[in-house]
Coordinates of N, CA and C and ligand atoms in Angstrom, one line a residue:
M1 N 0.8 -1.2 0.0 CA 0.0 0.0 0.0 C 0.9 1.3 0.0
A2 N 0.4 2.3 -0.7 CA 1.2 3.5 -0.8 C 1.3 4.2 0.5
V3 N 2.4 4.9 0.8 CA 2.5 5.7 2.0 C 1.6 6.9 1.9
L4 N 1.5 7.5 0.7 CA 0.6 8.7 0.5 C -0.9 8.2 0.4
D5 N -1.7 8.8 1.3 CA -3.2 8.6 1.2 C -3.7 9.7 0.2
A6 N -3.8 9.4 -1.0 CA -4.2 10.4 -2.0 C -5.6 10.8 -1.8
D7 N -6.5 9.9 -1.4 CA -7.9 10.3 -1.2 C -8.0 11.4 -0.2
R8 N -7.2 11.3 0.9 CA -7.3 12.4 1.9 C -6.8 13.7 1.4
V9 N -5.7 13.6 0.6 CA -5.2 14.9 0.0 C -6.2 15.5 -0.9
V10 N -6.8 14.7 -1.8 CA -7.8 15.2 -2.7 C -9.0 15.7 -2.0
A11 N -9.4 15.1 -0.9 CA -10.5 15.6 -0.1 C -10.2 17.0 0.5
A12 N -9.0 17.2 0.9 CA -8.5 18.5 1.5 C -8.5 19.5 0.3
L13 N -8.1 19.1 -0.8 CA -8.1 20.1 -2.0 C -9.5 20.5 -2.4
R14 N -10.4 19.5 -2.4 CA -11.8 19.8 -2.7 C -12.4 20.7 -1.7
G15 N -12.1 20.5 -0.4 CA -12.6 21.3 0.7 C -12.1 22.7 0.5
A16 N -10.8 22.9 0.2 CA -10.3 24.2 0.0 C -11.0 24.9 -1.2
F17 N -11.2 24.1 -2.3 CA -11.9 24.7 -3.4 C -13.3 25.2 -3.1
A18 N -14.0 24.3 -2.3 CA -15.3 24.7 -1.9 C -15.4 26.0 -1.0
R19 N -14.3 26.2 -0.3 CA -14.2 27.4 0.5 C -13.6 28.6 -0.4
E20 N -13.6 28.4 -1.7 CA -13.1 29.4 -2.6 C -11.6 29.8 -2.5
A21 N -10.8 28.8 -2.1 CA -9.4 29.0 -2.0 C -8.9 29.3 -3.5
G22 N -7.9 30.2 -3.6 CA -7.3 30.5 -4.9 C -6.2 29.5 -5.3
R23 N -5.6 29.8 -6.4 CA -4.6 28.9 -7.0 C -3.4 28.7 -6.0
A24 N -2.9 29.8 -5.4 CA -1.8 29.7 -4.5 C -2.1 28.8 -3.3
D25 N -3.3 29.0 -2.8 CA -3.7 28.2 -1.6 C -3.8 26.7 -2.0
L26 N -4.4 26.4 -3.2 CA -4.5 25.0 -3.6 C -3.2 24.4 -3.8
L27 N -2.3 25.1 -4.4 CA -0.9 24.6 -4.7 C -0.2 24.3 -3.3
R28 N -0.3 25.3 -2.4 CA 0.4 25.2 -1.1 C -0.2 24.0 -0.3
T29 N -1.6 23.9 -0.4 CA -2.2 22.8 0.3 C -1.7 21.4 -0.2
A30 N -1.6 21.3 -1.5 CA -1.1 20.1 -2.1 C 0.3 19.8 -1.7
A31 N 1.2 20.8 -1.7 CA 2.6 20.6 -1.3 C 2.6 20.1 0.2
E32 N 1.9 20.8 1.0 CA 2.0 20.6 2.5 C 1.4 19.2 2.8
R33 N 0.2 18.9 2.2 CA -0.5 17.6 2.5 C 0.3 16.4 2.0
I34 N 1.0 16.6 0.9 CA 1.8 15.4 0.4 C 3.0 15.2 1.3
R35 N 3.6 16.3 1.6 CA 4.9 16.2 2.4 C 4.5 15.7 3.8
A36 N 3.3 16.0 4.3 CA 2.9 15.5 5.6 C 2.8 14.0 5.7
A37 N 2.8 13.3 4.6 CA 2.9 11.8 4.6 C 4.2 11.3 5.2
G38 N 5.2 12.2 5.2 CA 6.5 11.8 5.8 C 7.3 11.0 4.9
A39 N 8.4 10.4 5.4 CA 9.3 9.6 4.5 C 8.6 8.6 3.7
P40 N 8.8 8.5 2.4 CA 10.0 9.0 1.6 C 9.7 10.5 1.1
Y41 N 8.6 11.1 1.5 CA 8.4 12.5 0.9 C 9.2 13.5 1.7
T42 N 10.3 13.9 1.2 CA 11.2 14.8 2.0 C 10.7 16.3 1.6
S43 N 10.7 16.6 0.4 CA 10.3 17.9 -0.1 C 9.4 17.8 -1.3
V44 N 8.4 18.8 -1.4 CA 7.4 18.7 -2.5 C 7.4 20.1 -3.1
Y45 N 7.6 20.2 -4.4 CA 7.6 21.4 -5.2 C 6.5 21.4 -6.2
L46 N 5.8 22.5 -6.3 CA 4.8 22.6 -7.4 C 5.3 23.7 -8.4
Y47 N 5.8 23.1 -9.5 CA 6.2 24.0 -10.6 C 5.1 24.1 -11.7
M48 N 4.8 25.3 -12.0 CA 3.7 25.5 -13.0 C 4.3 26.1 -14.3
L49 N 3.8 25.7 -15.4 CA 4.3 26.1 -16.7 C 3.9 27.5 -17.1
H50 N 4.8 28.4 -17.4 CA 4.6 29.7 -17.9 C 5.4 29.9 -19.1
G51 N 4.7 29.7 -20.3 CA 5.5 29.8 -21.6 C 6.4 28.6 -21.6
D52 N 7.7 28.9 -21.8 CA 8.7 27.8 -21.9 C 9.5 27.7 -20.6
E53 N 8.9 28.1 -19.5 CA 9.6 28.0 -18.2 C 8.7 27.4 -17.1
L54 N 9.3 26.6 -16.3 CA 8.6 26.1 -15.1 C 8.9 27.1 -14.0
V55 N 7.8 27.6 -13.3 CA 8.0 28.5 -12.2 C 7.5 27.9 -10.9
L56 N 8.3 28.0 -9.9 CA 8.0 27.4 -8.6 C 6.9 28.3 -7.9
E57 N 5.7 27.7 -7.8 CA 4.6 28.5 -7.2 C 4.3 28.1 -5.7
A58 N 4.7 26.9 -5.3 CA 4.5 26.5 -3.9 C 5.5 25.4 -3.6
F59 N 5.8 25.3 -2.3 CA 6.6 24.1 -1.9 C 6.4 23.9 -0.4
A60 N 6.8 22.7 0.0 CA 6.9 22.3 1.4 C 8.1 21.5 1.6
G61 N 8.9 21.8 2.6 CA 10.2 21.2 2.8 C 11.4 22.1 2.6
R62 N 12.4 21.6 2.1 CA 13.7 22.4 1.9 C 13.5 23.4 0.8
E63 N 14.1 24.6 1.1 CA 14.1 25.6 0.0 C 15.0 25.2 -1.1
T64 N 14.7 25.8 -2.3 CA 15.5 25.5 -3.5 C 15.9 26.8 -4.2
D65 N 17.0 26.8 -4.8 CA 17.4 28.0 -5.6 C 16.8 27.9 -7.0
H66 N 16.3 26.7 -7.4 CA 15.7 26.6 -8.7 C 14.3 27.0 -8.7
T67 N 14.1 28.3 -8.8 CA 12.7 28.8 -8.8 C 12.1 28.9 -10.2
R68 N 13.0 28.9 -11.2 CA 12.6 28.9 -12.6 C 13.4 27.9 -13.3
I69 N 12.8 27.0 -14.1 CA 13.6 26.0 -14.8 C 13.1 26.0 -16.3
P70 N 14.0 26.2 -17.2 CA 13.6 26.2 -18.6 C 13.1 24.8 -19.0
V71 N 12.1 24.7 -19.9 CA 11.7 23.4 -20.4 C 12.9 22.8 -21.1
G72 N 13.1 21.5 -20.8 CA 14.2 20.8 -21.4 C 15.4 20.6 -20.5
T73 N 15.4 21.4 -19.4 CA 16.5 21.4 -18.5 C 16.2 20.6 -17.2
G74 N 17.2 19.8 -16.8 CA 17.0 19.0 -15.5 C 15.9 18.0 -15.7
V75 N 15.6 17.3 -14.6 CA 14.6 16.2 -14.5 C 13.2 16.9 -14.8
C76 N 13.0 18.1 -14.1 CA 11.7 18.8 -14.2 C 11.4 19.2 -15.7
G77 N 12.4 19.8 -16.3 CA 12.3 20.3 -17.6 C 12.1 19.2 -18.7
T78 N 12.8 18.1 -18.4 CA 12.7 16.9 -19.2 C 11.3 16.3 -19.3
A79 N 10.6 16.3 -18.1 CA 9.3 15.8 -18.0 C 8.4 16.6 -19.0
V80 N 8.5 17.9 -19.0 CA 7.6 18.7 -19.9 C 8.0 18.5 -21.3
A81 N 9.3 18.5 -21.6 CA 9.8 18.4 -23.0 C 9.4 17.1 -23.6
T82 N 9.4 16.0 -22.8 CA 9.0 14.7 -23.3 C 7.6 14.3 -23.1
G83 N 6.9 15.0 -22.2 CA 5.5 14.7 -21.9 C 5.4 13.5 -21.1
L84 N 6.5 13.1 -20.4 CA 6.5 11.9 -19.6 C 6.9 12.1 -18.2
D85 N 6.1 11.5 -17.2 CA 6.5 11.6 -15.8 C 7.9 11.0 -15.7
Q86 N 8.7 11.5 -14.7 CA 10.0 11.0 -14.5 C 10.2 10.4 -13.1
N87 N 10.6 9.2 -13.0 CA 10.9 8.5 -11.8 C 12.4 8.2 -11.8
V88 N 13.1 8.9 -11.0 CA 14.6 8.8 -11.0 C 15.0 8.1 -9.6
P89 N 15.3 6.8 -9.6 CA 15.6 6.1 -8.4 C 16.9 6.5 -7.7
D90 N 17.9 7.0 -8.6 CA 19.1 7.4 -8.0 C 19.6 8.7 -8.8
V91 N 19.5 9.8 -8.2 CA 19.8 11.1 -8.9 C 21.3 11.2 -9.2
R92 N 22.1 10.4 -8.6 CA 23.6 10.4 -8.9 C 23.9 9.7 -10.2
S93 N 22.9 9.0 -10.7 CA 23.2 8.2 -11.9 C 22.9 8.9 -13.2
I94 N 22.3 10.1 -13.1 CA 21.9 10.8 -14.3 C 22.6 12.1 -14.5
S95 N 22.8 12.4 -15.8 CA 23.7 13.6 -16.1 C 22.9 14.9 -16.1
N96 N 21.6 14.9 -16.3 CA 20.9 16.1 -16.5 C 20.2 16.6 -15.2
Y97 N 20.7 16.0 -14.0 CA 20.0 16.4 -12.7 C 20.5 17.7 -12.3
L98 N 19.5 18.6 -11.8 CA 19.8 19.8 -11.2 C 19.8 19.7 -9.7
A99 N 20.9 19.7 -9.0 CA 20.9 19.4 -7.6 C 20.5 20.6 -6.8
C100 N 19.6 20.4 -5.8 CA 19.2 21.4 -4.9 C 19.9 21.4 -3.5
N101 N 20.4 20.2 -3.2 CA 21.0 20.0 -1.9 C 21.8 18.6 -2.0
A102 N 22.6 18.4 -0.9 CA 23.5 17.2 -0.9 C 22.8 15.9 -0.5
W103 N 21.6 16.0 0.1 CA 20.9 14.8 0.7 C 20.0 14.1 -0.2
T104 N 19.5 14.8 -1.2 CA 18.4 14.1 -2.1 C 19.0 12.9 -2.8
R105 N 18.3 11.8 -2.8 CA 18.8 10.6 -3.4 C 17.9 10.2 -4.6
S106 N 16.7 10.6 -4.6 CA 15.8 10.2 -5.7 C 14.7 11.3 -5.9
E107 N 14.1 11.2 -7.1 CA 13.1 12.3 -7.4 C 12.0 11.7 -8.3
L108 N 10.8 12.2 -8.0 CA 9.7 11.8 -8.8 C 9.0 13.1 -9.4
V109 N 8.8 13.1 -10.7 CA 8.0 14.2 -11.3 C 6.8 13.7 -11.9
V110 N 5.6 14.2 -11.5 CA 4.3 13.8 -12.1 C 3.7 15.0 -12.7
L111 N 3.4 15.0 -14.0 CA 2.8 16.1 -14.7 C 1.4 16.3 -14.3
I112 N 1.0 17.6 -14.2 CA -0.4 18.0 -14.0 C -0.9 18.4 -15.4
R113 N -1.9 17.5 -15.9 CA -2.4 17.7 -17.3 C -3.9 17.9 -17.3
R114 N -4.3 18.8 -18.1 CA -5.7 19.0 -18.4 C -5.9 18.6 -19.9
G115 N -6.5 17.4 -20.1 CA -6.5 17.0 -21.5 C -5.1 16.9 -22.1
P116 N -4.9 17.5 -23.2 CA -3.6 17.4 -23.8 C -2.6 18.5 -23.3
K117 N -3.1 19.4 -22.5 CA -2.3 20.6 -22.0 C -1.6 20.2 -20.7
I118 N -0.3 20.5 -20.7 CA 0.5 20.4 -19.5 C 0.4 21.7 -18.7
L119 N -0.2 21.6 -17.5 CA -0.3 22.8 -16.6 C 0.9 23.1 -15.8
G120 N 1.6 22.0 -15.4 CA 2.7 22.1 -14.5 C 3.1 20.7 -14.0
Q121 N 3.6 20.6 -12.8 CA 4.1 19.3 -12.3 C 4.2 19.3 -10.7
I122 N 4.1 18.1 -10.2 CA 4.4 17.9 -8.8 C 5.8 17.2 -8.8
D123 N 6.7 17.9 -8.1 CA 8.1 17.4 -8.1 C 8.5 17.0 -6.6
I124 N 8.8 15.7 -6.5 CA 9.1 15.3 -5.1 C 10.5 14.8 -5.0
D125 N 11.2 15.4 -4.0 CA 12.6 15.0 -3.6 C 12.5 14.0 -2.4
S126 N 13.3 13.0 -2.5 CA 13.4 12.0 -1.4 C 14.8 11.8 -1.0
D127 N 15.0 11.6 0.3 CA 16.4 11.3 0.8 C 16.6 9.8 0.8
V128 N 15.5 9.0 0.4 CA 15.5 7.6 0.3 C 15.8 7.2 -1.1
P129 N 16.7 6.2 -1.3 CA 16.9 5.7 -2.7 C 15.7 4.8 -3.2
N130 N 15.3 5.1 -4.4 CA 14.3 4.2 -5.1 C 13.0 4.0 -4.3
P131 N 12.4 5.0 -3.8 CA 11.2 4.7 -2.9 C 9.8 4.7 -3.7
F132 N 9.8 5.1 -5.0 CA 8.5 5.4 -5.6 C 8.1 4.2 -6.5
A133 N 7.5 3.2 -5.9 CA 7.0 2.0 -6.6 C 5.7 2.5 -7.3
P134 N 5.2 1.7 -8.2 CA 4.1 2.1 -9.1 C 2.9 2.5 -8.2
D135 N 2.6 1.9 -7.1 CA 1.4 2.4 -6.3 C 1.6 3.7 -5.7
E136 N 2.9 4.0 -5.3 CA 3.2 5.4 -4.8 C 3.1 6.4 -5.9
E137 N 3.6 6.1 -7.1 CA 3.5 7.0 -8.2 C 2.0 7.2 -8.6
A138 N 1.2 6.2 -8.5 CA -0.2 6.3 -8.8 C -0.9 7.2 -7.8
A139 N -0.5 7.2 -6.6 CA -1.1 8.0 -5.5 C -0.8 9.5 -5.9
V140 N 0.4 9.8 -6.2 CA 0.8 11.2 -6.6 C 0.0 11.6 -7.8
R141 N -0.2 10.7 -8.8 CA -0.9 11.0 -10.0 C -2.3 11.4 -9.7
K142 N -2.9 10.7 -8.7 CA -4.3 11.1 -8.3 C -4.4 12.5 -7.8
V143 N -3.4 12.9 -7.1 CA -3.4 14.3 -6.6 C -3.2 15.3 -7.8
A144 N -2.3 14.9 -8.7 CA -2.1 15.8 -9.9 C -3.4 15.9 -10.7
D145 N -4.1 14.8 -10.9 CA -5.3 14.8 -11.7 C -6.4 15.7 -11.0
A146 N -6.4 15.6 -9.7 CA -7.4 16.5 -9.0 C -7.1 17.9 -9.1
L147 N -5.8 18.2 -9.0 CA -5.4 19.6 -9.2 C -5.7 20.2 -10.6
A148 N -5.6 19.3 -11.6 CA -5.8 19.8 -12.9 C -7.3 20.2 -13.1
V149 N -8.2 19.6 -12.3 CA -9.6 20.0 -12.4 C -9.9 21.2 -11.6
L150 N -9.2 21.4 -10.4 CA -9.6 22.4 -9.5 C -8.9 23.7 -9.7
L151 N -7.7 23.7 -10.4 CA -7.0 25.0 -10.6 C -7.6 25.9 -11.6
Ligands
SME201 N1 16.1 18.3 -9.3 C1 15.3 19.1 -10.2 C2 15.3 20.6 -9.9 C3 14.3 21.0 -8.9 S1 14.7 20.7 -7.3 O1 14.7 19.2 -7.1 C4 13.6 21.3 -6.3 C5 15.7 18.8 -11.7 O2 16.7 18.2 -11.9 O3 15.0 19.4 -12.5

């Protein structure tokens, strides 16, 4: 079973939406609720697509210097350029990784899509190697799909 209880996070997002929370609130709620699942969720970043750049609009966990990432750059930019979610079990093994800190061991990027359009992504850093099994990835995708409807 996945560590992340996606249904609870989605319920919190729907609750916020019903209370007329704006985009910033929804994105912050998603970041905080996912991170609250605990290990392996070390830090959660919500990067949204603005033209050909990803812009950090909310996060929970460690701060990052990467507040704007061009499409095609790093793991995050590769997800948008290829249209594919990225599950990197060991960030030390890839050449296009943009490091934020010395402790991160793995990274998961799940795209937020509305139909064919990419709105942004949920980017998760973990200090644990290879923690994102298919059920864990599916849980994050549930949250991304809910955000696509509510944003
Ligand atoms: N590691 C990412 C950059 C974003 S930070 O992890 C918050 C990348 O390679 O695109």
